[in-house]
């Protein structure tokens, strides 16, 4: 999945435009074939639009993909808890499955789950996943996964500032540090539209 498509999906998801997420995934897959990451985002959109049972049925398509176990289980648990008739057995099994999956998850799985947690307003969990990745590179990203973790970590701070009337000075200070770092890493930012959007959002908060 290209960075441009990723950026567009993330933008639609942040806005809550889940029908757009589903339509974009279908549009790209109709041209390039089924991609597991696009299938995941389509499933997220379906769940947000239609709830637990439709999402659970759709995600059968990713059954057996261990790299998607954690983000899919996290999503389905969220939908199940908000269902009109919660499946308590499913909820209990999912909570146990997630605990095990978190321990052995690879960075690519962690970063996708962190993105999901951010959308679900589970900021603390999103932070912890990102910090597991960023700790390994001393918070100086160089790989695509590390940059993704940096991006999600920073979007959490932006979200906190936008949702709080009185912005905390330590959060603004962290955003200023990130902004300064981004300014020195323009070559990397130019490769990722989502990072450029993020930089603009930080600038709006700081000004």
XYZ file of C-alpha atoms in Angstrom:
207
model
C 0.000 0.000 0.000
C 1.489 3.337 -1.060
C 2.188 6.154 1.394
C -0.335 8.326 -0.458
C -3.137 5.775 0.018
C -2.150 5.250 3.662
C -2.220 8.978 4.299
C -5.663 9.291 2.725
C -7.046 6.393 4.777
C -5.617 7.862 7.985
C -7.138 11.237 7.159
C -10.590 9.787 6.502
C -10.387 7.685 9.679
C -9.388 10.675 11.829
C -12.354 12.597 10.419
C -14.709 9.690 11.070
C -15.503 9.324 7.366
C -15.613 5.542 7.438
C -17.657 5.099 4.268
C -14.825 6.915 2.508
C -12.358 4.472 4.083
C -14.319 1.486 2.770
C -14.768 3.015 -0.687
C -11.079 3.913 -1.030
C -9.973 0.420 -0.006
C -12.366 -1.125 -2.549
C -11.177 1.287 -5.230
C -7.489 0.490 -4.716
C -8.062 -3.277 -4.420
C -10.131 -3.332 -7.604
C -7.018 -2.141 -9.447
C -4.208 -3.841 -7.536
C -5.773 -6.900 -5.945
C -6.502 -7.793 -2.346
C -3.979 -6.389 0.082
C -4.211 -7.571 3.727
C -3.629 -4.077 5.112
C -6.363 -2.640 2.891
C -8.648 -5.499 3.929
C -7.937 -4.611 7.542
C -8.850 -0.949 7.029
C -11.966 -1.919 5.117
C -12.943 -4.142 8.066
C -12.379 -1.242 10.444
C -14.649 0.931 8.319
C -17.340 -1.762 8.211
C -17.207 -2.161 11.976
C -17.467 1.566 12.585
C -20.435 1.794 10.224
C -22.302 -1.431 10.981
C -21.047 -2.795 14.279
C -19.599 -5.959 15.767
C -21.300 -8.789 13.898
C -20.645 -7.472 10.401
C -17.025 -6.687 11.312
C -16.540 -10.150 12.842
C -17.907 -11.793 9.708
C -15.721 -9.680 7.422
C -12.525 -10.280 9.404
C -12.788 -14.012 8.748
C -10.864 -13.118 5.591
C -7.786 -12.380 7.745
C -8.164 -15.457 9.936
C -4.817 -17.196 10.311
C -2.787 -14.037 9.708
C -0.814 -13.830 12.960
C 0.510 -10.379 12.019
C -3.076 -9.067 12.118
C -4.231 -10.964 15.204
C -3.596 -8.131 17.672
C -5.119 -5.215 15.720
C -8.129 -7.285 14.586
C -8.767 -8.594 18.116
C -8.417 -5.070 19.535
C -10.979 -3.746 17.073
C -13.446 -6.590 17.532
C -13.234 -6.286 21.308
C -14.081 -2.589 20.977
C -17.067 -3.345 18.741
C -18.240 -6.257 20.908
C -18.308 -4.155 24.076
C -20.464 -1.579 22.299
C -22.866 -4.080 20.763
C -26.535 -3.971 21.784
C -26.221 -7.613 22.814
C -22.587 -8.093 23.911
C -21.142 -11.575 23.445
C -19.586 -12.019 26.895
C -17.824 -15.244 25.962
C -16.234 -13.558 22.943
C -15.200 -10.553 25.032
C -13.511 -12.717 27.651
C -11.704 -14.812 25.015
C -10.570 -11.683 23.139
C -9.178 -10.040 26.271
C -7.102 -13.149 26.993
C -5.985 -13.413 23.359
C -4.903 -9.764 23.298
C -2.810 -10.133 26.458
C -0.851 -12.984 24.886
C -0.569 -11.325 21.462
C 0.810 -8.081 22.920
C 3.783 -9.882 24.414
C 4.990 -11.394 21.148
C 3.847 -8.757 18.634
C 6.406 -7.540 16.108
C 6.924 -3.836 15.413
C 4.750 -3.791 12.277
C 1.863 -5.296 14.256
C 2.415 -2.954 17.194
C 2.378 0.153 15.022
C -0.888 -0.817 13.298
C -2.478 -1.590 16.661
C -1.226 1.729 18.022
C -2.934 3.500 15.104
C -6.167 1.632 15.920
C -5.938 2.493 19.628
C -5.479 6.159 18.735
C -8.711 6.089 16.711
C -10.508 4.318 19.571
C -9.380 6.985 22.073
C -7.178 4.479 23.890
C -4.285 6.932 23.950
C -2.351 5.345 26.811
C -2.259 1.973 25.056
C -1.286 3.665 21.786
C 1.522 5.509 23.593
C 2.879 2.327 25.168
C 3.053 0.483 21.841
C 4.818 3.408 20.165
C 7.267 3.782 23.020
C 8.224 0.097 22.743
C 9.304 0.806 19.164
C 10.837 4.253 19.696
C 12.851 3.090 22.701
C 14.800 0.769 20.404
C 15.934 3.686 18.220
C 16.390 6.199 21.075
C 13.417 8.165 19.692
C 15.373 8.898 16.489
C 13.391 7.133 13.755
C 15.051 5.944 10.567
C 12.924 3.045 9.289
C 9.329 3.385 7.982
C 7.949 1.562 11.042
C 9.859 3.836 13.431
C 8.612 6.936 11.599
C 5.083 5.559 11.788
C 5.458 5.101 15.546
C 6.793 8.653 15.872
C 3.853 9.930 13.845
C 1.218 8.096 15.936
C 2.909 9.130 19.186
C 2.797 12.763 18.062
C -0.790 12.559 16.761
C -1.721 11.491 20.314
C -0.228 14.728 21.656
C -2.015 16.763 18.968
C -5.295 15.052 19.833
C -4.770 15.810 23.516
C -4.154 19.498 22.763
C -7.179 19.773 20.476
C -9.468 18.118 23.028
C -8.322 20.159 26.021
C -9.276 23.774 26.634
C -6.174 24.527 28.668
C -3.184 22.988 26.941
C -0.589 21.510 29.274
C 2.795 23.204 29.064
C 4.632 19.868 29.003
C 2.551 18.682 26.026
C 3.264 21.895 24.130
C 6.933 21.504 24.993
C 6.961 17.973 23.582
C 5.239 19.190 20.423
C 7.790 21.971 20.042
C 10.596 19.406 20.284
C 8.924 17.228 17.657
C 8.344 20.221 15.394
C 12.001 21.225 15.639
C 13.017 17.645 14.882
C 10.683 17.513 11.870
C 12.137 20.774 10.575
C 15.543 19.115 10.508
C 14.172 16.001 8.772
C 12.361 17.497 5.789
C 13.684 14.859 3.376
C 11.911 12.146 5.387
C 8.742 14.197 5.735
C 8.513 14.818 2.003
C 8.244 11.060 1.500
C 5.176 10.772 3.730
C 2.091 13.004 3.236
C 0.752 12.069 6.682
C 3.867 13.489 8.347
C 3.465 16.743 6.421
C -0.156 17.007 7.604
C 1.014 16.304 11.139
C 3.669 19.011 10.935
C 0.994 21.518 9.833
C -1.258 20.495 12.746
C 1.590 21.013 15.228
C 2.317 24.432 13.746
C -1.336 25.482 14.228
C -1.197 24.503 17.899
C 2.108 26.223 18.588
C 1.204 29.498 16.863
